[in-house]
PDB file of C-alpha atoms in Angstrom:
ATOM      1  CA  UNK H 486      89.851 110.191 138.956  1.00 79.00           C
ATOM      2  CA  UNK H 487      91.123 108.626 135.810  1.00 87.00           C
ATOM      3  CA  UNK H 488      91.894 110.625 132.717  1.00 93.00           C
ATOM      4  CA  UNK H 489      93.441 109.973 129.321  1.00 96.00           C
ATOM      5  CA  UNK H 490      94.888 112.771 127.230  1.00 97.00           C
ATOM      6  CA  UNK H 491      95.767 112.619 123.565  1.00 97.00           C
ATOM      7  CA  UNK H 492      97.198 116.022 122.770  1.00 95.00           C
ATOM      8  CA  UNK H 493      97.315 115.453 119.030  1.00 97.00           C
ATOM      9  CA  UNK H 494      93.902 116.069 117.542  1.00 97.00           C
ATOM     10  CA  UNK H 495      94.864 115.402 113.936  1.00 97.00           C
ATOM     11  CA  UNK H 496      98.009 114.210 112.226  1.00 97.00           C
ATOM     12  CA  UNK H 497      98.700 114.010 108.512  1.00 97.00           C
ATOM     13  CA  UNK H 498     101.642 112.117 107.095  1.00 97.00           C
ATOM     14  CA  UNK H 499     102.691 110.949 103.696  1.00 97.00           C
ATOM     15  CA  UNK H 500     102.698 107.241 103.039  1.00 97.00           C
ATOM     16  CA  UNK H 501     105.816 105.415 104.276  1.00 97.00           C
ATOM     17  CA  UNK H 502     106.534 108.000 106.951  1.00 97.00           C
ATOM     18  CA  UNK H 503     106.729 106.884 110.576  1.00 97.00           C
ATOM     19  CA  UNK H 504     104.184 108.388 112.947  1.00 97.00           C
ATOM     20  CA  UNK H 505     103.913 108.371 116.739  1.00 97.00           C
ATOM     21  CA  UNK H 506     100.637 108.917 118.567  1.00 98.00           C
ATOM     22  CA  UNK H 507     100.966 110.259 122.080  1.00 97.00           C
ATOM     23  CA  UNK H 508      98.952 109.197 125.117  1.00 98.00           C
ATOM     24  CA  UNK H 509      99.265 110.460 128.676  1.00 98.00           C
ATOM     25  CA  UNK H 510      97.138 109.000 131.443  1.00 96.00           C
ATOM     26  CA  UNK H 511      96.258 109.799 135.027  1.00 95.00           C
ATOM     27  CA  UNK H 512      95.243 107.265 137.635  1.00 91.00           C
ATOM     28  CA  UNK H 513      95.741 106.633 141.318  1.00 89.00           C
ATOM     29  CA  UNK H 514      95.352 102.904 140.936  1.00 86.00           C
ATOM     30  CA  UNK H 515      98.431 100.726 141.121  1.00 85.00           C
ATOM     31  CA  UNK H 516      96.885  98.091 138.882  1.00 86.00           C
ATOM     32  CA  UNK H 517      95.490  99.277 135.602  1.00 89.00           C
ATOM     33  CA  UNK H 518      95.376  98.362 131.944  1.00 88.00           C
ATOM     34  CA  UNK H 519      96.124 100.491 128.924  1.00 90.00           C
ATOM     35  CA  UNK H 520      94.804  99.947 125.448  1.00 91.00           C
ATOM     36  CA  UNK H 521      95.028 101.330 121.953  1.00 93.00           C
ATOM     37  CA  UNK H 522      92.058 101.034 119.640  1.00 94.00           C
ATOM     38  CA  UNK H 523      91.650 102.046 116.023  1.00 96.00           C
ATOM     39  CA  UNK H 524      88.348 103.303 114.630  1.00 96.00           C
ATOM     40  CA  UNK H 525      88.098 103.215 110.840  1.00 93.00           C
ATOM     41  CA  UNK H 526      85.264 105.015 109.019  1.00 89.00           C
ATOM     42  CA  UNK H 527      83.061 101.934 109.391  1.00 87.00           C
ATOM     43  CA  UNK H 528      82.740 102.776 113.090  1.00 89.00           C
ATOM     44  CA  UNK H 529      83.826  99.695 115.000  1.00 90.00           C
ATOM     45  CA  UNK H 530      86.704  99.938 117.444  1.00 92.00           C
ATOM     46  CA  UNK H 531      89.506  97.585 116.491  1.00 92.00           C
ATOM     47  CA  UNK H 532      91.720  96.339 119.317  1.00 89.00           C
ATOM     48  CA  UNK H 533      95.442  96.930 118.770  1.00 90.00           C
ATOM     49  CA  UNK H 534      97.322  96.466 122.039  1.00 86.00           C
ATOM     50  CA  UNK H 535      96.819  95.963 125.778  1.00 84.00           C
ATOM     51  CA  UNK H 536      99.402  96.516 128.505  1.00 85.00           C
ATOM     52  CA  UNK H 537      99.015  96.129 132.251  1.00 84.00           C
ATOM     53  CA  UNK H 538     100.681  98.400 134.747  1.00 86.00           C
ATOM     54  CA  UNK H 539     103.225  95.744 135.723  1.00 83.00           C
ATOM     55  CA  UNK H 540     104.459  95.147 132.209  1.00 77.00           C
ATOM     56  CA  UNK H 541     106.628  97.975 130.974  1.00 73.00           C
ATOM     57  CA  UNK H 542     108.265  95.870 128.313  1.00 72.00           C
ATOM     58  CA  UNK H 543     107.941  97.618 125.025  1.00 72.00           C
ATOM     59  CA  UNK H 544     107.194  95.606 121.985  1.00 73.00           C
ATOM     60  CA  UNK H 545     107.234  95.649 118.242  1.00 72.00           C
ATOM     61  CA  UNK H 546     104.622  93.837 116.225  1.00 78.00           C
ATOM     62  CA  UNK H 547     105.050  94.202 112.513  1.00 87.00           C
ATOM     63  CA  UNK H 548     104.760  97.892 111.714  1.00 92.00           C
ATOM     64  CA  UNK H 549     103.415  98.728 115.187  1.00 92.00           C
ATOM     65  CA  UNK H 550     105.405  99.442 118.328  1.00 90.00           C
ATOM     66  CA  UNK H 551     104.547 100.731 121.778  1.00 89.00           C
ATOM     67  CA  UNK H 552     106.431 102.721 124.372  1.00 91.00           C
ATOM     68  CA  UNK H 553     105.008 102.417 127.891  1.00 91.00           C
ATOM     69  CA  UNK H 554     106.699 104.543 130.544  1.00 92.00           C
ATOM     70  CA  UNK H 555     105.155 104.583 134.014  1.00 91.00           C
ATOM     71  CA  UNK H 556     107.542 107.310 135.153  1.00 92.00           C
ATOM     72  CA  UNK H 557     105.953 109.765 132.741  1.00 94.00           C
ATOM     73  CA  UNK H 558     102.498 108.092 132.608  1.00 95.00           C
ATOM     74  CA  UNK H 559     102.786 107.760 128.879  1.00 96.00           C
ATOM     75  CA  UNK H 560     101.761 105.008 126.495  1.00 95.00           C
ATOM     76  CA  UNK H 561     102.777 106.063 123.008  1.00 95.00           C
ATOM     77  CA  UNK H 562     102.064 104.165 119.822  1.00 94.00           C
ATOM     78  CA  UNK H 563     104.185 104.226 116.664  1.00 95.00           C
ATOM     79  CA  UNK H 564     103.363 103.115 113.156  1.00 96.00           C
ATOM     80  CA  UNK H 565     106.384 102.507 110.993  1.00 96.00           C
ATOM     81  CA  UNK H 566     106.181 102.975 107.225  1.00 97.00           C
ATOM     82  CA  UNK H 567     102.584 104.168 107.373  1.00 97.00           C
ATOM     83  CA  UNK H 568     100.077 103.100 104.750  1.00 97.00           C
ATOM     84  CA  UNK H 569      96.881 104.694 103.477  1.00 96.00           C
ATOM     85  CA  UNK H 570      94.892 101.928 105.182  1.00 95.00           C
ATOM     86  CA  UNK H 571      96.207 103.165 108.531  1.00 96.00           C
ATOM     87  CA  UNK H 572      94.022 106.250 108.180  1.00 97.00           C
ATOM     88  CA  UNK H 573      91.609 106.172 111.106  1.00 97.00           C
ATOM     89  CA  UNK H 574      90.948 107.647 114.520  1.00 97.00           C
ATOM     90  CA  UNK H 575      93.142 106.118 117.209  1.00 98.00           C
ATOM     91  CA  UNK H 576      92.026 105.969 120.819  1.00 97.00           C
ATOM     92  CA  UNK H 577      94.067 105.365 123.904  1.00 96.00           C
ATOM     93  CA  UNK H 578      92.077 103.896 126.803  1.00 94.00           C
ATOM     94  CA  UNK H 579      92.512 103.018 130.461  1.00 92.00           C
ATOM     95  CA  UNK H 580      90.659 100.617 132.721  1.00 87.00           C
ATOM     96  CA  UNK H 581      91.271  99.325 136.223  1.00 77.00           C
ATOM     97  CA  UNK H 582      88.392  97.073 137.170  1.00 67.00           C
ATOM     98  CA  UNK H 583      86.444  94.100 136.011  1.00 54.00           C
ATOM     99  CA  UNK H 584      83.585  96.241 134.795  1.00 53.00           C
ATOM    100  CA  UNK H 585      85.070  97.052 131.427  1.00 60.00           C
ATOM    101  CA  UNK H 586      84.839 100.674 132.435  1.00 80.00           C
ATOM    102  CA  UNK H 587      87.121 102.101 129.809  1.00 88.00           C
ATOM    103  CA  UNK H 588      88.141 105.724 130.054  1.00 92.00           C
ATOM    104  CA  UNK H 589      88.954 106.800 126.538  1.00 95.00           C
ATOM    105  CA  UNK H 590      91.083 109.646 125.345  1.00 97.00           C
ATOM    106  CA  UNK H 591      89.596 112.084 122.832  1.00 97.00           C
ATOM    107  CA  UNK H 592      91.251 110.326 119.925  1.00 97.00           C
ATOM    108  CA  UNK H 593      93.784 111.297 117.283  1.00 98.00           C
ATOM    109  CA  UNK H 594      92.694 111.380 113.661  1.00 97.00           C
ATOM    110  CA  UNK H 595      95.482 110.046 111.477  1.00 98.00           C
ATOM    111  CA  UNK H 596      95.423 110.733 107.764  1.00 97.00           C
ATOM    112  CA  UNK H 597      97.972 108.945 105.631  1.00 97.00           C
ATOM    113  CA  UNK H 598      98.234 110.557 102.236  1.00 97.00           C
ATOM    114  CA  UNK H 599      99.370 108.644  99.157  1.00 95.00           C
TER     115      UNK H 599
ATOM    116  CA  UNK C 878      83.551  83.193 114.460  1.00 60.00           C
ATOM    117  CA  UNK C 879      80.855  85.837 114.270  1.00 74.00           C
ATOM    118  CA  UNK C 880      81.681  89.211 115.766  1.00 91.00           C
ATOM    119  CA  UNK C 881      79.582  91.510 117.890  1.00 95.00           C
ATOM    120  CA  UNK C 882      76.350  92.334 116.117  1.00 96.00           C
ATOM    121  CA  UNK C 883      74.460  95.539 116.770  1.00 97.00           C
ATOM    122  CA  UNK C 884      71.051  96.269 115.359  1.00 97.00           C
ATOM    123  CA  UNK C 885      69.838  98.422 113.840  1.00 97.00           C
ATOM    124  CA  UNK C 886      72.791 100.180 112.210  1.00 96.00           C
ATOM    125  CA  UNK C 887      70.932 103.436 111.755  1.00 97.00           C
ATOM    126  CA  UNK C 888      67.917 104.883 113.493  1.00 97.00           C
ATOM    127  CA  UNK C 889      66.038 108.164 113.289  1.00 98.00           C
ATOM    128  CA  UNK C 890      63.708 109.072 116.130  1.00 98.00           C
ATOM    129  CA  UNK C 891      61.739 112.105 117.198  1.00 98.00           C
ATOM    130  CA  UNK C 892      62.278 113.985 120.435  1.00 98.00           C
ATOM    131  CA  UNK C 893      60.250 112.492 123.253  1.00 98.00           C
ATOM    132  CA  UNK C 894      60.143 109.004 121.786  1.00 98.00           C
ATOM    133  CA  UNK C 895      61.938 106.029 123.215  1.00 98.00           C
ATOM    134  CA  UNK C 896      64.344 103.661 121.496  1.00 98.00           C
ATOM    135  CA  UNK C 897      65.748 100.190 122.072  1.00 98.00           C
ATOM    136  CA  UNK C 898      69.088  99.098 120.697  1.00 98.00           C
ATOM    137  CA  UNK C 899      70.285  95.511 120.545  1.00 98.00           C
ATOM    138  CA  UNK C 900      73.675  93.877 120.912  1.00 98.00           C
ATOM    139  CA  UNK C 901      74.519  90.228 120.329  1.00 97.00           C
ATOM    140  CA  UNK C 902      77.933  89.385 121.776  1.00 96.00           C
ATOM    141  CA  UNK C 903      80.450  86.885 120.522  1.00 94.00           C
ATOM    142  CA  UNK C 904      79.381  83.372 121.360  1.00 93.00           C
ATOM    143  CA  UNK C 905      80.596  82.437 124.824  1.00 90.00           C
ATOM    144  CA  UNK C 906      81.129  86.019 125.961  1.00 91.00           C
ATOM    145  CA  UNK C 907      79.201  86.837 129.115  1.00 91.00           C
ATOM    146  CA  UNK C 908      80.112  90.488 129.490  1.00 91.00           C
ATOM    147  CA  UNK C 909      78.521  93.234 127.444  1.00 94.00           C
ATOM    148  CA  UNK C 910      79.166  96.919 127.845  1.00 93.00           C
ATOM    149  CA  UNK C 911      77.771  99.985 126.126  1.00 96.00           C
ATOM    150  CA  UNK C 912      79.382 103.264 125.144  1.00 96.00           C
ATOM    151  CA  UNK C 913      78.062 106.499 123.710  1.00 98.00           C
ATOM    152  CA  UNK C 914      80.214 108.355 121.206  1.00 97.00           C
ATOM    153  CA  UNK C 915      79.523 111.993 120.343  1.00 96.00           C
ATOM    154  CA  UNK C 916      81.738 114.634 118.718  1.00 92.00           C
ATOM    155  CA  UNK C 917      81.573 116.795 121.815  1.00 91.00           C
ATOM    156  CA  UNK C 918      81.970 114.278 124.641  1.00 93.00           C
ATOM    157  CA  UNK C 919      83.858 111.511 122.877  1.00 94.00           C
ATOM    158  CA  UNK C 920      83.485 107.928 124.029  1.00 96.00           C
ATOM    159  CA  UNK C 921      81.683 107.593 127.334  1.00 95.00           C
ATOM    160  CA  UNK C 922      80.865 104.473 129.301  1.00 93.00           C
ATOM    161  CA  UNK C 923      77.169 103.780 129.814  1.00 96.00           C
ATOM    162  CA  UNK C 924      76.949 100.448 131.642  1.00 92.00           C
ATOM    163  CA  UNK C 925      78.220  96.905 131.720  1.00 91.00           C
ATOM    164  CA  UNK C 926      76.398  93.628 132.229  1.00 93.00           C
ATOM    165  CA  UNK C 927      77.820  90.308 133.232  1.00 91.00           C
ATOM    166  CA  UNK C 928      75.657  87.208 133.464  1.00 91.00           C
ATOM    167  CA  UNK C 929      72.452  89.274 133.413  1.00 95.00           C
ATOM    168  CA  UNK C 930      73.594  91.583 136.230  1.00 94.00           C
ATOM    169  CA  UNK C 931      74.568  95.209 135.840  1.00 93.00           C
ATOM    170  CA  UNK C 932      78.075  95.327 137.204  1.00 88.00           C
ATOM    171  CA  UNK C 933      79.006  98.927 136.534  1.00 87.00           C
ATOM    172  CA  UNK C 934      77.260 102.095 135.447  1.00 91.00           C
ATOM    173  CA  UNK C 935      78.495 105.345 134.001  1.00 92.00           C
ATOM    174  CA  UNK C 936      77.307 108.838 134.735  1.00 92.00           C
ATOM    175  CA  UNK C 937      74.184 109.015 132.610  1.00 96.00           C
ATOM    176  CA  UNK C 938      70.620 109.964 133.574  1.00 96.00           C
ATOM    177  CA  UNK C 939      68.044 107.361 134.408  1.00 96.00           C
ATOM    178  CA  UNK C 940      66.552 107.674 130.927  1.00 97.00           C
ATOM    179  CA  UNK C 941      69.316 105.339 129.860  1.00 98.00           C
ATOM    180  CA  UNK C 942      68.785 101.760 130.921  1.00 97.00           C
ATOM    181  CA  UNK C 943      69.792  98.329 129.822  1.00 97.00           C
ATOM    182  CA  UNK C 944      69.416  94.665 130.425  1.00 97.00           C
ATOM    183  CA  UNK C 945      71.008  91.387 129.535  1.00 97.00           C
ATOM    184  CA  UNK C 946      69.274  88.160 128.722  1.00 97.00           C
ATOM    185  CA  UNK C 947      70.233  84.627 129.638  1.00 96.00           C
ATOM    186  CA  UNK C 948      71.811  84.141 126.201  1.00 94.00           C
ATOM    187  CA  UNK C 949      74.035  87.192 126.919  1.00 95.00           C
ATOM    188  CA  UNK C 950      72.323  89.351 124.336  1.00 97.00           C
ATOM    189  CA  UNK C 951      71.845  92.852 125.629  1.00 98.00           C
ATOM    190  CA  UNK C 952      69.522  95.733 124.967  1.00 98.00           C
ATOM    191  CA  UNK C 953      69.763  99.329 125.936  1.00 98.00           C
ATOM    192  CA  UNK C 954      66.809 101.647 126.098  1.00 98.00           C
ATOM    193  CA  UNK C 955      66.646 105.404 126.023  1.00 98.00           C
ATOM    194  CA  UNK C 956      63.360 106.986 127.013  1.00 96.00           C
ATOM    195  CA  UNK C 957      62.137 110.518 126.341  1.00 97.00           C
ATOM    196  CA  UNK C 958      64.746 111.144 123.685  1.00 98.00           C
ATOM    197  CA  UNK C 959      66.504 114.481 123.538  1.00 98.00           C
ATOM    198  CA  UNK C 960      68.413 116.005 120.645  1.00 97.00           C
ATOM    199  CA  UNK C 961      71.631 115.506 122.610  1.00 97.00           C
ATOM    200  CA  UNK C 962      71.119 111.757 122.584  1.00 98.00           C
ATOM    201  CA  UNK C 963      72.085 111.702 118.927  1.00 98.00           C
ATOM    202  CA  UNK C 964      75.235 109.600 118.900  1.00 98.00           C
ATOM    203  CA  UNK C 965      76.940 106.420 117.849  1.00 97.00           C
ATOM    204  CA  UNK C 966      76.184 103.746 120.436  1.00 98.00           C
ATOM    205  CA  UNK C 967      78.828 101.051 120.620  1.00 96.00           C
ATOM    206  CA  UNK C 968      78.580  97.705 122.293  1.00 95.00           C
ATOM    207  CA  UNK C 969      81.561  95.589 123.365  1.00 93.00           C
ATOM    208  CA  UNK C 970      81.666  91.994 124.464  1.00 92.00           C
ATOM    209  CA  UNK C 971      84.230  90.132 126.494  1.00 88.00           C
ATOM    210  CA  UNK C 972      84.697  86.833 128.233  1.00 80.00           C
ATOM    211  CA  UNK C 973      85.128  88.910 131.387  1.00 70.00           C
ATOM    212  CA  UNK C 974      87.868  90.674 133.286  1.00 65.00           C
ATOM    213  CA  UNK C 975      90.246  93.411 132.182  1.00 60.00           C
ATOM    214  CA  UNK C 976      92.802  90.944 130.899  1.00 65.00           C
ATOM    215  CA  UNK C 977      90.317  89.451 128.485  1.00 70.00           C
ATOM    216  CA  UNK C 978      89.976  90.745 124.980  1.00 74.00           C
ATOM    217  CA  UNK C 979      87.253  93.216 124.165  1.00 83.00           C
ATOM    218  CA  UNK C 980      85.525  93.190 120.807  1.00 90.00           C
ATOM    219  CA  UNK C 981      83.380  96.076 119.692  1.00 93.00           C
ATOM    220  CA  UNK C 982      80.496  96.082 117.287  1.00 94.00           C
ATOM    221  CA  UNK C 983      80.056  98.579 114.455  1.00 93.00           C
ATOM    222  CA  UNK C 984      77.554 100.536 116.470  1.00 95.00           C
ATOM    223  CA  UNK C 985      74.089 101.964 116.054  1.00 97.00           C
ATOM    224  CA  UNK C 986      73.933 105.530 114.840  1.00 97.00           C
ATOM    225  CA  UNK C 987      70.955 107.219 116.463  1.00 98.00           C
ATOM    226  CA  UNK C 988      69.709 110.542 115.169  1.00 98.00           C
ATOM    227  CA  UNK C 989      67.100 112.404 117.187  1.00 98.00           C
ATOM    228  CA  UNK C 990      65.164 115.070 115.290  1.00 97.00           C
TER     229      UNK C 990
END
Protein backbone atom coordinates (compact mmCIF):
# COMPACT_ATOMS: atom_id res chain seq x y z
CA UNK A 1 0.00 0.00 0.00
CA UNK A 2 1.05 3.54 -0.57
CA UNK A 3 1.32 6.05 2.22
CA UNK A 4 2.54 9.62 2.61
CA UNK A 5 3.53 11.01 5.99
CA UNK A 6 4.02 14.65 6.86
CA UNK A 7 5.08 14.63 10.49
CA UNK A 8 4.85 18.39 10.90
CA UNK A 9 1.26 19.38 11.51
CA UNK A 10 1.88 23.10 11.89
CA UNK A 11 4.91 25.31 11.51
CA UNK A 12 5.21 28.99 12.33
CA UNK A 13 8.12 31.10 11.18
CA UNK A 14 8.89 34.76 11.03
CA UNK A 15 9.12 36.36 7.63
CA UNK A 16 12.49 35.91 5.89
CA UNK A 17 13.28 32.72 7.77
CA UNK A 18 13.96 29.55 5.79
CA UNK A 19 11.57 26.66 6.37
CA UNK A 20 11.70 23.00 5.36
CA UNK A 21 8.61 20.83 5.08
CA UNK A 22 9.21 17.12 5.51
CA UNK A 23 7.62 14.32 3.51
CA UNK A 24 8.21 10.59 3.85
CA UNK A 25 6.51 8.14 1.53
CA UNK A 26 5.96 4.41 1.29
CA UNK A 27 5.44 2.49 -1.91
CA UNK A 28 6.37 -0.85 -3.40
CA UNK A 29 6.24 0.47 -6.93
CA UNK A 30 9.49 1.12 -8.75
CA UNK A 31 7.93 3.83 -10.88
CA UNK A 32 6.10 6.56 -9.05
CA UNK A 33 5.67 10.31 -9.01
CA UNK A 34 5.92 12.71 -6.12
CA UNK A 35 4.28 16.09 -5.90
CA UNK A 36 4.02 19.10 -3.66
CA UNK A 37 0.85 21.16 -3.67
CA UNK A 38 -0.02 24.34 -1.82
CA UNK A 39 -3.54 25.07 -0.60
CA UNK A 40 -4.19 28.72 0.25
CA UNK A 41 -7.34 29.76 2.14
CA UNK A 42 -9.23 30.03 -1.14
CA UNK A 43 -9.22 26.23 -1.31
CA UNK A 44 -7.70 25.29 -4.64
CA UNK A 45 -4.60 23.11 -4.73
CA UNK A 46 -1.74 24.88 -6.45
CA UNK A 47 0.86 22.68 -8.14
CA UNK A 48 4.44 23.35 -7.04
CA UNK A 49 6.69 20.49 -8.12
CA UNK A 50 6.63 16.98 -9.60
CA UNK A 51 9.44 14.43 -9.50
CA UNK A 52 9.49 10.90 -10.86
CA UNK A 53 11.22 8.04 -9.14
CA UNK A 54 14.06 8.01 -11.67
CA UNK A 55 14.95 11.65 -11.22
CA UNK A 56 16.75 12.27 -7.96
CA UNK A 57 18.25 15.52 -9.14
CA UNK A 58 17.44 18.19 -6.66
CA UNK A 59 16.53 21.58 -7.90
CA UNK A 60 16.17 25.17 -6.90
CA UNK A 61 13.51 27.37 -8.41
CA UNK A 62 13.51 30.88 -7.07
CA UNK A 63 12.84 30.65 -3.35
CA UNK A 64 11.81 26.98 -3.57
CA UNK A 65 14.06 23.94 -3.47
CA UNK A 66 13.48 20.21 -3.20
CA UNK A 67 15.47 17.35 -1.74
CA UNK A 68 14.46 13.93 -3.08
CA UNK A 69 16.25 10.96 -1.53
CA UNK A 70 15.09 7.49 -2.53
CA UNK A 71 17.36 5.88 0.05
CA UNK A 72 15.33 7.42 2.85
CA UNK A 73 12.02 7.70 0.92
CA UNK A 74 11.93 11.39 1.58
CA UNK A 75 10.88 14.33 -0.57
CA UNK A 76 11.43 17.48 1.43
CA UNK A 77 10.54 20.99 0.34
CA UNK A 78 12.30 24.18 1.43
CA UNK A 79 11.20 27.78 1.16
CA UNK A 80 14.01 30.27 1.44
CA UNK A 81 13.36 33.75 2.83
CA UNK A 82 9.72 33.00 3.56
CA UNK A 83 7.04 35.59 2.94
CA UNK A 84 3.61 36.13 4.46
CA UNK A 85 2.04 35.06 1.16
CA UNK A 86 3.60 31.62 1.63
CA UNK A 87 1.15 30.97 4.46
CA UNK A 88 -0.92 27.97 3.39
CA UNK A 89 -1.32 24.25 3.87
CA UNK A 90 1.26 22.25 1.95
CA UNK A 91 0.55 18.72 0.77
CA UNK A 92 2.95 16.09 -0.38
CA UNK A 93 1.41 13.52 -2.73
CA UNK A 94 2.30 10.27 -4.46
CA UNK A 95 0.90 8.58 -7.54
CA UNK A 96 1.98 5.60 -9.61
CA UNK A 97 -0.59 5.04 -12.31
CA UNK A 98 -2.41 6.78 -15.08
CA UNK A 99 -5.54 7.15 -13.01
CA UNK A 100 -4.50 10.30 -11.22
CA UNK A 101 -4.91 8.36 -8.02
CA UNK A 102 -3.04 10.69 -5.74
CA UNK A 103 -2.29 9.59 -2.21
CA UNK A 104 -1.95 12.76 -0.20
CA UNK A 105 -0.19 13.33 3.06
CA UNK A 106 -2.13 14.98 5.89
CA UNK A 107 -0.66 18.38 5.11
CA UNK A 108 1.49 20.87 6.98
CA UNK A 109 0.02 24.24 7.86
CA UNK A 110 2.65 26.92 7.43
CA UNK A 111 2.14 30.30 9.02
CA UNK A 112 4.58 33.03 8.11
CA UNK A 113 4.35 35.90 10.55
CA UNK A 114 5.30 39.45 9.62
CA UNK B 1 -6.71 30.12 -20.40
CA UNK B 2 -9.62 29.39 -18.09
CA UNK B 3 -8.91 27.13 -15.14
CA UNK B 4 -10.94 24.31 -13.69
CA UNK B 5 -14.40 25.53 -12.79
CA UNK B 6 -16.46 23.91 -10.07
CA UNK B 7 -20.05 24.79 -9.36
CA UNK B 8 -21.58 25.58 -7.04
CA UNK B 9 -18.97 26.93 -4.62
CA UNK B 10 -21.12 26.36 -1.57
CA UNK B 11 -24.04 24.06 -0.94
CA UNK B 12 -26.18 23.24 2.07
CA UNK B 13 -28.26 20.08 1.98
CA UNK B 14 -30.34 18.09 4.42
CA UNK B 15 -29.61 14.53 5.46
CA UNK B 16 -31.20 12.04 3.10
CA UNK B 17 -31.18 14.36 0.11
CA UNK B 18 -29.02 13.92 -2.93
CA UNK B 19 -26.63 16.39 -4.52
CA UNK B 20 -24.90 16.87 -7.85
CA UNK B 21 -21.65 18.75 -8.20
CA UNK B 22 -20.19 19.94 -11.49
CA UNK B 23 -16.66 20.30 -12.80
CA UNK B 24 -15.60 21.89 -16.07
CA UNK B 25 -11.99 21.00 -16.89
CA UNK B 26 -9.43 23.07 -18.71
CA UNK B 27 -10.12 23.10 -22.42
CA UNK B 28 -8.47 20.12 -24.07
CA UNK B 29 -8.11 18.12 -20.86
CA UNK B 30 -9.75 14.72 -21.07
CA UNK B 31 -9.09 13.47 -17.56
CA UNK B 32 -11.11 14.59 -14.57
CA UNK B 33 -10.72 13.29 -11.06
CA UNK B 34 -12.53 14.02 -7.82
CA UNK B 35 -11.30 14.23 -4.25
CA UNK B 36 -13.02 14.65 -0.91
CA UNK B 37 -11.30 16.75 1.73
CA UNK B 38 -12.37 16.57 5.38
CA UNK B 39 -10.56 17.62 8.56
CA UNK B 40 -10.56 14.06 9.83
CA UNK B 41 -9.67 12.04 6.74
CA UNK B 42 -7.76 14.62 4.72
CA UNK B 43 -7.73 14.42 0.95
CA UNK B 44 -9.13 11.18 -0.40
CA UNK B 45 -9.48 10.04 -3.99
CA UNK B 46 -13.04 9.43 -5.17
CA UNK B 47 -12.79 8.53 -8.86
CA UNK B 48 -11.24 9.49 -12.16
CA UNK B 49 -12.73 9.71 -15.63
CA UNK B 50 -10.95 9.73 -18.93
CA UNK B 51 -12.82 10.15 -22.19
CA UNK B 52 -16.17 9.39 -20.53
CA UNK B 53 -14.92 6.17 -18.90
CA UNK B 54 -14.29 5.67 -15.22
CA UNK B 55 -10.67 4.62 -15.08
CA UNK B 56 -10.11 4.39 -11.35
CA UNK B 57 -12.21 4.46 -8.21
CA UNK B 58 -11.40 5.10 -4.59
CA UNK B 59 -12.78 3.38 -1.54
CA UNK B 60 -16.11 5.12 -1.16
CA UNK B 61 -19.62 3.64 -0.87
CA UNK B 62 -21.87 3.31 -3.85
CA UNK B 63 -23.75 6.46 -2.82
CA UNK B 64 -20.94 8.32 -4.51
CA UNK B 65 -21.07 8.20 -8.27
CA UNK B 66 -19.91 10.24 -11.19
CA UNK B 67 -19.93 10.59 -14.90
CA UNK B 68 -18.18 12.44 -17.66
CA UNK B 69 -19.73 13.93 -20.74
CA UNK B 70 -18.40 14.06 -24.27
CA UNK B 71 -17.17 17.62 -23.70
CA UNK B 72 -15.13 16.31 -20.72
CA UNK B 73 -17.27 18.08 -18.16
CA UNK B 74 -17.89 15.88 -15.17
CA UNK B 75 -20.49 15.57 -12.48
CA UNK B 76 -20.44 13.71 -9.24
CA UNK B 77 -23.53 12.70 -7.36
CA UNK B 78 -24.00 11.77 -3.75
CA UNK B 79 -27.28 10.13 -2.82
CA UNK B 80 -28.84 9.75 0.61
CA UNK B 81 -26.59 12.36 2.16
CA UNK B 82 -25.13 11.76 5.59
CA UNK B 83 -23.67 14.30 7.99
CA UNK B 84 -20.23 12.81 7.35
CA UNK B 85 -20.44 13.78 3.70
CA UNK B 86 -19.87 17.39 4.68
CA UNK B 87 -16.58 18.23 2.99
CA UNK B 88 -14.75 20.21 0.38
CA UNK B 89 -15.01 18.37 -2.93
CA UNK B 90 -12.16 19.12 -5.29
CA UNK B 91 -11.96 18.37 -8.96
CA UNK B 92 -8.72 18.14 -10.95
CA UNK B 93 -8.21 18.04 -14.67
CA UNK B 94 -5.30 16.79 -16.71
CA UNK B 95 -4.39 16.02 -20.28
CA UNK B 96 -3.79 12.48 -19.04
CA UNK B 97 -1.02 10.42 -17.53
CA UNK B 98 1.00 10.96 -14.37
CA UNK B 99 3.60 13.05 -16.15
CA UNK B 100 0.99 15.56 -17.24
CA UNK B 101 0.18 18.56 -15.14
CA UNK B 102 -2.80 18.47 -12.84
CA UNK B 103 -4.87 21.56 -12.19
CA UNK B 104 -7.35 21.69 -9.36
CA UNK B 105 -10.47 23.77 -9.04
CA UNK B 106 -11.40 25.80 -5.97
CA UNK B 107 -13.82 23.14 -4.86
CA UNK B 108 -17.42 22.88 -3.75
CA UNK B 109 -17.98 23.09 -0.03
CA UNK B 110 -20.90 20.84 0.87
CA UNK B 111 -22.53 21.11 4.27
CA UNK B 112 -25.05 18.46 5.27
CA UNK B 113 -27.39 19.43 8.12
